Tab-separated table of C-alpha atoms in Angstrom:
chain	number	residue	atom	x	y	z
T	8	UNK	CA	-33.039	-34.920	-21.060
T	9	UNK	CA	-33.576	-31.166	-20.869
T	10	UNK	CA	-30.959	-30.729	-23.577
T	11	UNK	CA	-32.792	-33.030	-25.973
T	12	UNK	CA	-36.017	-31.187	-25.275
T	13	UNK	CA	-34.258	-27.858	-25.926
T	14	UNK	CA	-32.827	-29.170	-29.193
T	15	UNK	CA	-36.306	-30.218	-30.209
T	16	UNK	CA	-37.796	-26.808	-29.376
T	17	UNK	CA	-34.904	-24.911	-30.998
T	18	UNK	CA	-35.572	-26.560	-34.360
T	19	UNK	CA	-39.303	-27.145	-34.056
T	20	UNK	CA	-39.966	-23.388	-33.879
T	21	UNK	CA	-37.966	-22.504	-37.034
T	22	UNK	CA	-39.467	-25.524	-38.812
T	23	UNK	CA	-43.037	-24.526	-38.104
T	24	UNK	CA	-42.561	-20.765	-38.615
T	25	UNK	CA	-40.078	-20.726	-41.493
T	26	UNK	CA	-42.332	-19.707	-44.352
T	27	UNK	CA	-40.292	-19.499	-47.526
T	28	UNK	CA	-38.327	-22.737	-47.302
T	29	UNK	CA	-34.972	-23.389	-45.680
T	30	UNK	CA	-33.422	-19.914	-46.018
T	31	UNK	CA	-36.356	-18.365	-44.163
T	32	UNK	CA	-35.529	-20.444	-41.129
T	33	UNK	CA	-31.889	-19.260	-40.861
T	34	UNK	CA	-32.584	-16.203	-38.671
T	35	UNK	CA	-35.092	-18.201	-36.622
T	36	UNK	CA	-32.471	-20.883	-35.968
T	37	UNK	CA	-29.968	-18.176	-35.015
T	38	UNK	CA	-32.494	-16.663	-32.630
T	39	UNK	CA	-32.818	-19.973	-30.763
T	40	UNK	CA	-29.257	-21.240	-30.986
T	41	UNK	CA	-27.306	-18.027	-30.296
T	42	UNK	CA	-29.711	-15.745	-28.427
T	43	UNK	CA	-31.926	-18.102	-26.476
T	44	UNK	CA	-29.868	-21.166	-25.634
T	45	UNK	CA	-26.385	-19.675	-26.089
T	46	UNK	CA	-25.016	-22.862	-27.684
T	47	UNK	CA	-22.871	-20.844	-30.062
T	48	UNK	CA	-21.401	-17.380	-30.509
T	49	UNK	CA	-22.243	-15.241	-33.530
T	50	UNK	CA	-18.794	-16.117	-34.891
T	51	UNK	CA	-19.338	-19.871	-34.580
T	52	UNK	CA	-22.799	-19.604	-36.064
T	53	UNK	CA	-21.385	-17.678	-39.019
T	54	UNK	CA	-18.901	-20.486	-39.682
T	55	UNK	CA	-21.699	-23.040	-39.619
T	56	UNK	CA	-23.760	-20.867	-41.933
T	57	UNK	CA	-20.863	-20.265	-44.326
T	58	UNK	CA	-20.192	-23.963	-44.607
T	59	UNK	CA	-23.904	-24.823	-44.951
T	60	UNK	CA	-24.100	-22.367	-47.800
T	61	UNK	CA	-21.178	-23.864	-49.639
T	62	UNK	CA	-22.076	-27.520	-49.218
T	63	UNK	CA	-24.856	-29.141	-51.233
T	64	UNK	CA	-28.255	-30.126	-49.871
T	65	UNK	CA	-31.036	-28.493	-47.875
T	66	UNK	CA	-29.732	-25.761	-45.593
T	67	UNK	CA	-32.146	-25.947	-42.656
T	68	UNK	CA	-31.566	-29.650	-42.032
T	69	UNK	CA	-27.808	-29.307	-42.438
T	70	UNK	CA	-27.771	-26.737	-39.653
T	71	UNK	CA	-30.205	-28.709	-37.497
T	72	UNK	CA	-28.169	-31.878	-37.946
T	73	UNK	CA	-24.847	-30.235	-37.232
T	74	UNK	CA	-25.908	-28.076	-34.277
T	75	UNK	CA	-27.919	-30.984	-32.823
T	76	UNK	CA	-24.782	-33.108	-33.045
T	77	UNK	CA	-22.604	-30.465	-31.369
T	78	UNK	CA	-25.067	-30.059	-28.508
T	79	UNK	CA	-26.297	-33.624	-28.023
T	80	UNK	CA	-24.295	-36.111	-30.130
T	81	UNK	CA	-25.848	-38.460	-32.667
T	82	UNK	CA	-29.205	-38.545	-30.868
T	83	UNK	CA	-29.164	-34.743	-30.675
T	84	UNK	CA	-28.499	-34.580	-34.401
T	85	UNK	CA	-31.399	-36.907	-35.085
T	86	UNK	CA	-33.742	-34.909	-32.831
T	87	UNK	CA	-32.710	-31.634	-34.504
T	88	UNK	CA	-33.428	-32.955	-37.997
T	89	UNK	CA	-36.662	-34.594	-36.866
T	90	UNK	CA	-37.896	-31.350	-35.269
T	91	UNK	CA	-37.013	-29.353	-38.381
T	92	UNK	CA	-38.556	-31.772	-40.864
T	93	UNK	CA	-41.414	-33.696	-39.269
T	94	UNK	CA	-44.007	-31.013	-38.405
T	95	UNK	CA	-44.241	-29.471	-41.857
T	96	UNK	CA	-43.992	-32.856	-43.558
T	97	UNK	CA	-46.834	-34.283	-41.474
T	98	UNK	CA	-48.978	-31.232	-42.234
T	99	UNK	CA	-48.189	-31.658	-45.920
T	100	UNK	CA	-49.173	-35.334	-45.982
T	101	UNK	CA	-52.325	-34.864	-43.921
T	102	UNK	CA	-53.597	-31.682	-45.513
T	103	UNK	CA	-52.449	-31.847	-49.120
T	104	UNK	CA	-55.804	-32.790	-50.591
T	105	UNK	CA	-57.587	-30.200	-48.529
T	106	UNK	CA	-55.055	-27.463	-49.256
T	107	UNK	CA	-54.992	-28.148	-53.008
T	108	UNK	CA	-58.655	-27.181	-53.111
T	109	UNK	CA	-57.839	-23.795	-51.640
T	110	UNK	CA	-54.472	-23.150	-53.215
T	111	UNK	CA	-55.784	-20.186	-55.196
T	112	UNK	CA	-57.601	-18.679	-52.256
T	113	UNK	CA	-56.309	-15.220	-51.299
T	114	UNK	CA	-56.182	-16.328	-47.670
T	115	UNK	CA	-53.730	-19.118	-48.406
T	116	UNK	CA	-51.604	-16.805	-50.548
T	117	UNK	CA	-51.566	-14.183	-47.829
T	118	UNK	CA	-50.106	-16.705	-45.362
T	119	UNK	CA	-46.776	-16.720	-47.155
T	120	UNK	CA	-46.936	-13.099	-48.238
T	121	UNK	CA	-47.395	-11.605	-44.772
T	122	UNK	CA	-44.440	-13.512	-43.357
T	123	UNK	CA	-41.959	-12.201	-45.908
T	124	UNK	CA	-41.291	-8.805	-44.285
T	125	UNK	CA	-40.611	-10.542	-40.952
T	126	UNK	CA	-38.057	-12.865	-42.521
T	127	UNK	CA	-36.537	-9.929	-44.410
T	128	UNK	CA	-36.115	-7.921	-41.188
T	129	UNK	CA	-34.625	-10.891	-39.349
T	130	UNK	CA	-32.183	-11.603	-42.165
T	131	UNK	CA	-31.311	-7.923	-42.519
T	132	UNK	CA	-30.571	-7.556	-38.810
T	133	UNK	CA	-28.436	-10.681	-38.949
T	134	UNK	CA	-26.489	-9.360	-41.940
T	135	UNK	CA	-25.927	-6.113	-40.045
T	136	UNK	CA	-24.620	-7.970	-37.004
T	137	UNK	CA	-22.224	-9.963	-39.155
T	138	UNK	CA	-20.814	-6.812	-40.708
T	139	UNK	CA	-20.512	-5.212	-37.280
T	140	UNK	CA	-18.720	-8.237	-35.869
T	141	UNK	CA	-16.357	-8.183	-38.814
T	142	UNK	CA	-15.752	-4.437	-38.429
T	143	UNK	CA	-14.718	-4.942	-34.799
T	144	UNK	CA	-12.552	-7.911	-35.715
T	145	UNK	CA	-10.694	-6.893	-38.862
T	146	UNK	CA	-11.572	-3.213	-39.362
T	147	UNK	CA	-13.698	-1.356	-41.835
T	148	UNK	CA	-11.391	-1.529	-44.869
T	149	UNK	CA	-10.887	-5.288	-44.819
T	150	UNK	CA	-14.600	-5.825	-44.137
T	151	UNK	CA	-15.618	-3.549	-47.012
T	152	UNK	CA	-13.069	-5.060	-49.374
T	153	UNK	CA	-14.178	-8.637	-48.724
T	154	UNK	CA	-17.876	-7.724	-48.770
T	155	UNK	CA	-17.694	-5.816	-52.064
T	156	UNK	CA	-15.503	-8.447	-53.707
T	157	UNK	CA	-17.762	-11.316	-52.623
T	158	UNK	CA	-20.865	-9.422	-53.717
T	159	UNK	CA	-19.408	-8.825	-57.170
T	160	UNK	CA	-18.229	-12.405	-57.519
T	161	UNK	CA	-21.471	-14.039	-56.351
T	162	UNK	CA	-24.137	-11.700	-57.639
T	163	UNK	CA	-22.605	-10.080	-60.706
T	164	UNK	CA	-20.209	-12.704	-62.023
T	165	UNK	CA	-22.382	-15.570	-60.743
T	166	UNK	CA	-19.558	-17.478	-59.110
T	167	UNK	CA	-20.715	-20.346	-56.974
T	168	UNK	CA	-20.749	-19.410	-53.242
T	169	UNK	CA	-18.507	-22.394	-52.484
T	170	UNK	CA	-15.701	-20.870	-54.572
T	171	UNK	CA	-16.182	-17.467	-52.977
T	172	UNK	CA	-15.931	-19.038	-49.509
T	173	UNK	CA	-12.785	-20.900	-50.519
T	174	UNK	CA	-11.412	-17.634	-51.924
T	175	UNK	CA	-12.159	-15.873	-48.638
T	176	UNK	CA	-10.417	-18.687	-46.742
T	177	UNK	CA	-7.299	-18.306	-48.870
T	178	UNK	CA	-7.313	-14.516	-48.560
T	179	UNK	CA	-7.863	-14.682	-44.795
T	180	UNK	CA	-5.210	-17.353	-44.341
T	181	UNK	CA	-2.576	-15.184	-45.993
T	182	UNK	CA	-3.540	-11.612	-45.241
T	183	UNK	CA	-5.467	-11.542	-41.960
A	1	UNK	CA	-36.549	-53.537	-52.544
A	2	UNK	CA	-35.681	-52.164	-55.971
A	3	UNK	CA	-38.105	-49.300	-55.488
A	4	UNK	CA	-36.530	-48.368	-52.160
A	5	UNK	CA	-33.147	-48.326	-53.841
A	6	UNK	CA	-34.601	-46.027	-56.527
A	7	UNK	CA	-36.069	-43.689	-53.909
A	8	UNK	CA	-32.765	-43.587	-52.070
A	9	UNK	CA	-30.699	-42.905	-55.180
A	10	UNK	CA	-33.131	-40.263	-56.501
A	11	UNK	CA	-32.982	-38.201	-53.324
A	12	UNK	CA	-29.339	-38.927	-52.607
A	13	UNK	CA	-28.458	-37.347	-55.954
A	14	UNK	CA	-30.736	-34.400	-55.208
A	15	UNK	CA	-29.102	-33.893	-51.807
A	16	UNK	CA	-25.564	-34.122	-53.092
A	17	UNK	CA	-26.073	-31.926	-56.151
A	18	UNK	CA	-28.389	-29.293	-54.695
A	19	UNK	CA	-25.914	-26.466	-54.216
A	20	UNK	CA	-27.583	-23.421	-52.753
A	21	UNK	CA	-29.849	-25.045	-50.202
A	22	UNK	CA	-33.385	-26.386	-50.496
A	23	UNK	CA	-34.782	-24.176	-53.255
A	24	UNK	CA	-31.853	-25.097	-55.530
A	25	UNK	CA	-32.859	-28.733	-55.337
A	26	UNK	CA	-36.410	-28.260	-56.645
A	27	UNK	CA	-35.539	-28.662	-60.351
A	28	UNK	CA	-33.341	-31.649	-59.469
A	29	UNK	CA	-36.240	-33.313	-57.649
A	30	UNK	CA	-38.467	-32.718	-60.627
A	31	UNK	CA	-35.900	-34.262	-62.948
A	32	UNK	CA	-35.717	-37.448	-60.862
A	33	UNK	CA	-39.359	-37.788	-59.902
A	34	UNK	CA	-41.079	-36.753	-63.120
A	35	UNK	CA	-38.353	-37.246	-65.725
A	36	UNK	CA	-36.402	-40.294	-64.662
A	37	UNK	CA	-38.645	-42.476	-62.490
A	38	UNK	CA	-42.050	-41.176	-63.684
A	39	UNK	CA	-43.611	-41.415	-60.233
A	40	UNK	CA	-45.903	-38.518	-61.076
A	41	UNK	CA	-46.873	-36.091	-63.839
A	42	UNK	CA	-45.524	-32.581	-64.276
A	43	UNK	CA	-48.867	-31.188	-63.243
A	44	UNK	CA	-49.008	-33.200	-60.019
A	45	UNK	CA	-45.484	-32.117	-59.210
A	46	UNK	CA	-46.482	-28.489	-59.787
A	47	UNK	CA	-49.386	-28.837	-57.363
A	48	UNK	CA	-47.193	-30.447	-54.727
A	49	UNK	CA	-44.600	-27.717	-55.173
A	50	UNK	CA	-47.224	-24.996	-54.834
A	51	UNK	CA	-48.450	-26.500	-51.573
A	52	UNK	CA	-44.941	-27.083	-50.320
A	53	UNK	CA	-44.267	-23.396	-50.816
A	54	UNK	CA	-47.360	-22.397	-48.895
A	55	UNK	CA	-46.514	-24.483	-45.856
A	56	UNK	CA	-43.718	-23.575	-43.450
A	57	UNK	CA	-40.416	-25.404	-43.041
A	58	UNK	CA	-37.610	-26.619	-45.283
A	59	UNK	CA	-38.865	-27.178	-48.829
A	60	UNK	CA	-36.545	-29.956	-50.024
A	61	UNK	CA	-37.426	-32.362	-47.217
A	62	UNK	CA	-41.118	-31.564	-47.484
A	63	UNK	CA	-41.060	-32.554	-51.155
A	64	UNK	CA	-38.798	-35.577	-50.591
A	65	UNK	CA	-40.881	-36.833	-47.678
A	66	UNK	CA	-44.187	-36.370	-49.408
A	67	UNK	CA	-43.060	-37.969	-52.656
A	68	UNK	CA	-41.425	-40.850	-50.774
A	69	UNK	CA	-44.703	-41.347	-48.941
A	70	UNK	CA	-46.671	-41.354	-52.184
A	71	UNK	CA	-44.369	-43.913	-53.767
A	72	UNK	CA	-43.794	-46.333	-50.881
A	73	UNK	CA	-45.687	-45.269	-47.746
A	74	UNK	CA	-44.089	-44.524	-44.411
A	75	UNK	CA	-40.790	-46.267	-45.158
A	76	UNK	CA	-40.569	-44.562	-48.515
A	77	UNK	CA	-40.958	-41.261	-46.701
A	78	UNK	CA	-38.254	-42.043	-44.129
A	79	UNK	CA	-35.950	-43.318	-46.842
A	80	UNK	CA	-36.357	-40.174	-48.972
A	81	UNK	CA	-35.817	-37.763	-46.066
A	82	UNK	CA	-32.712	-39.619	-44.880
A	83	UNK	CA	-31.270	-39.763	-48.395
A	84	UNK	CA	-31.753	-35.998	-48.786
A	85	UNK	CA	-30.338	-34.956	-45.429
A	86	UNK	CA	-27.873	-37.451	-43.934
A	87	UNK	CA	-24.998	-37.304	-46.467
A	88	UNK	CA	-24.656	-33.524	-46.290
A	89	UNK	CA	-24.972	-33.474	-42.495
A	90	UNK	CA	-22.114	-35.959	-42.195
A	91	UNK	CA	-20.037	-33.751	-44.513
A	92	UNK	CA	-20.791	-30.729	-42.329
A	93	UNK	CA	-19.796	-32.496	-39.124
A	94	UNK	CA	-16.549	-33.855	-40.556
A	95	UNK	CA	-15.508	-30.522	-42.114
A	96	UNK	CA	-16.384	-28.328	-39.148
A	97	UNK	CA	-14.748	-30.756	-36.732
A	98	UNK	CA	-11.488	-30.725	-38.676
A	99	UNK	CA	-11.670	-26.932	-38.870
A	100	UNK	CA	-12.097	-26.549	-35.123
A	101	UNK	CA	-9.249	-28.930	-34.298
A	102	UNK	CA	-6.801	-26.541	-35.980
A	103	UNK	CA	-8.564	-23.448	-34.721
A	104	UNK	CA	-5.716	-21.931	-32.712
A	105	UNK	CA	-3.410	-21.372	-35.657
A	106	UNK	CA	-3.196	-17.746	-36.760
A	107	UNK	CA	-3.935	-18.491	-40.372
A	108	UNK	CA	-7.089	-20.414	-39.454
A	109	UNK	CA	-8.300	-17.448	-37.432
A	110	UNK	CA	-7.656	-15.272	-40.464
A	111	UNK	CA	-9.680	-17.667	-42.580
A	112	UNK	CA	-12.680	-17.642	-40.294
A	113	UNK	CA	-12.505	-13.845	-39.934
A	114	UNK	CA	-12.591	-13.435	-43.709
A	115	UNK	CA	-15.702	-15.580	-44.028
A	116	UNK	CA	-17.887	-13.374	-41.834
A	117	UNK	CA	-18.312	-10.506	-44.333
A	118	UNK	CA	-19.011	-13.047	-47.090
A	119	UNK	CA	-21.845	-14.517	-45.045
A	120	UNK	CA	-23.007	-10.970	-44.335
A	121	UNK	CA	-23.306	-10.386	-48.072
A	122	UNK	CA	-25.195	-13.670	-48.563
A	123	UNK	CA	-27.659	-12.664	-45.858
A	124	UNK	CA	-28.035	-9.173	-47.297
A	125	UNK	CA	-28.826	-10.673	-50.712
A	126	UNK	CA	-31.394	-13.011	-49.139
A	127	UNK	CA	-32.881	-10.029	-47.277
A	128	UNK	CA	-33.305	-8.214	-50.541
A	129	UNK	CA	-34.944	-11.261	-52.178
A	130	UNK	CA	-37.533	-11.472	-49.414
A	131	UNK	CA	-38.253	-7.723	-49.574
A	132	UNK	CA	-38.534	-7.941	-53.346
A	133	UNK	CA	-41.036	-10.815	-53.138
A	134	UNK	CA	-43.046	-8.986	-50.488
A	135	UNK	CA	-43.172	-5.873	-52.666
A	136	UNK	CA	-44.228	-8.004	-55.642
A	137	UNK	CA	-47.126	-9.342	-53.578
A	138	UNK	CA	-48.388	-6.269	-51.767
A	139	UNK	CA	-46.588	-3.169	-53.044
A	140	UNK	CA	-43.961	-0.829	-51.600
A	141	UNK	CA	-46.235	1.067	-49.244
A	142	UNK	CA	-47.670	-1.888	-47.355
A	143	UNK	CA	-44.310	-3.681	-47.290
A	144	UNK	CA	-42.623	-0.539	-45.951
A	145	UNK	CA	-45.156	0.101	-43.210
A	146	UNK	CA	-45.207	-3.548	-42.157
A	147	UNK	CA	-41.404	-3.731	-42.144
A	148	UNK	CA	-40.970	-0.675	-39.930
A	149	UNK	CA	-43.611	-1.927	-37.511
A	150	UNK	CA	-42.083	-5.418	-37.396
A	151	UNK	CA	-38.589	-3.969	-36.953
A	152	UNK	CA	-39.716	-2.015	-33.885
A	153	UNK	CA	-41.452	-5.069	-32.402
A	154	UNK	CA	-38.456	-7.355	-32.909
A	155	UNK	CA	-35.549	-5.014	-32.168
A	156	UNK	CA	-36.815	-2.549	-29.596
A	157	UNK	CA	-39.567	-4.448	-27.831
A	158	UNK	CA	-37.783	-7.812	-28.061
A	159	UNK	CA	-40.859	-9.745	-29.093
A	160	UNK	CA	-40.015	-13.332	-30.136
A	161	UNK	CA	-40.236	-13.631	-33.938
A	162	UNK	CA	-42.528	-16.637	-33.476
A	163	UNK	CA	-45.161	-14.466	-31.833
A	164	UNK	CA	-44.980	-11.876	-34.623
A	165	UNK	CA	-45.266	-14.595	-37.277
A	166	UNK	CA	-48.153	-16.324	-35.492
A	167	UNK	CA	-50.006	-13.000	-35.193
A	168	UNK	CA	-49.525	-12.276	-38.907
A	169	UNK	CA	-50.760	-15.760	-39.844
A	170	UNK	CA	-53.916	-15.175	-37.829
A	171	UNK	CA	-54.432	-11.787	-39.500
A	172	UNK	CA	-53.905	-13.366	-42.945
A	173	UNK	CA	-56.561	-15.997	-42.222
A	174	UNK	CA	-59.089	-13.708	-40.553
A	175	UNK	CA	-58.899	-10.822	-43.009
A	176	UNK	CA	-62.013	-10.780	-45.118
A	177	UNK	CA	-61.785	-11.060	-48.875
A	178	UNK	CA	-64.488	-8.502	-49.444
A	179	UNK	CA	-64.567	-7.386	-53.056
A	180	UNK	CA	-64.160	-9.472	-56.164
A	181	UNK	CA	-61.558	-6.953	-57.304
A	182	UNK	CA	-59.269	-7.643	-54.380
A	183	UNK	CA	-59.408	-11.337	-55.142
A	184	UNK	CA	-58.384	-10.758	-58.728
A	185	UNK	CA	-55.402	-8.565	-57.937
A	186	UNK	CA	-54.476	-10.953	-55.168
A	187	UNK	CA	-54.193	-13.929	-57.454
A	188	UNK	CA	-52.510	-11.936	-60.185
A	189	UNK	CA	-49.869	-10.371	-57.981
A	190	UNK	CA	-49.506	-13.306	-55.643
A	191	UNK	CA	-46.099	-14.714	-56.327
A	192	UNK	CA	-46.313	-18.473	-56.732
A	193	UNK	CA	-42.651	-19.138	-56.033
């Protein structure tokens, strides 16, 4: 019972605080799942994140569904998705008419704006921890090589992340 | 029954084709909802999208759920959310399960080690996008000062991010919109995405 409640809390908080859509909730999910409840290590979380990024569909619910399933089976998966989706959806349905009236108000705009630096810091710290973990694991040269290559492929040559992940799998399978 | 089938297929396609998470599926949703099934006008969709962006939480399910609700009430909503989320979650579970069952092989460990820096790069790119949007909305100076302050709170004082976010939301709502000028720049610079 406690577990189900924890699953609910772990995904309710990112759902209700993740301003900026699914990606904004990634570091918030990590905060609950790795730091607070210790359901996963940084390494395991990175695998989940890598796969979420290369599969189609909304990212926040994919993580909620998968982690909920790992922790509490099918019911856990359902609770995770429900906690991630329901609060903001209910607010949307109840308040849409009211909010539309104020959508140009500076107050409403500031809501999203003020949260952005927080999400940026959380994401930046997470990125740093991933690089650090990789540095400890496979050394600085391999880490730098893979990071630079994947940056160039994804951001400059606009390769789809799924192909870059598959490429990294192949490289790692043979050379690491 | 036909309409439920339409809702399911519309959001199933969006879920299965939306590579790149929620935001990537927005144009796909528009194509289905406005273009194919004509459940609403472009303008209505724009309004819903604007509100969806202002509220917290995953964007794709907020849009799917709301549109499902508009088309067919509570069951339409449940149908749309399930169609968006369930197929990809099942894929995740199956793939990660098969990966972990072969986890002890050396080559699999090499594979998972190689993925970590890739995810690091993805996160770094996302970080930059959020900083860029913040700077677009309130300039370098304010973004910089806020970021340093937030960094200290989160990393050195170990404040839960939820508390920091809640505090900022309260400040955003309580701050007075004094001059007309501020309002104008606010709406001009405010980034609608």
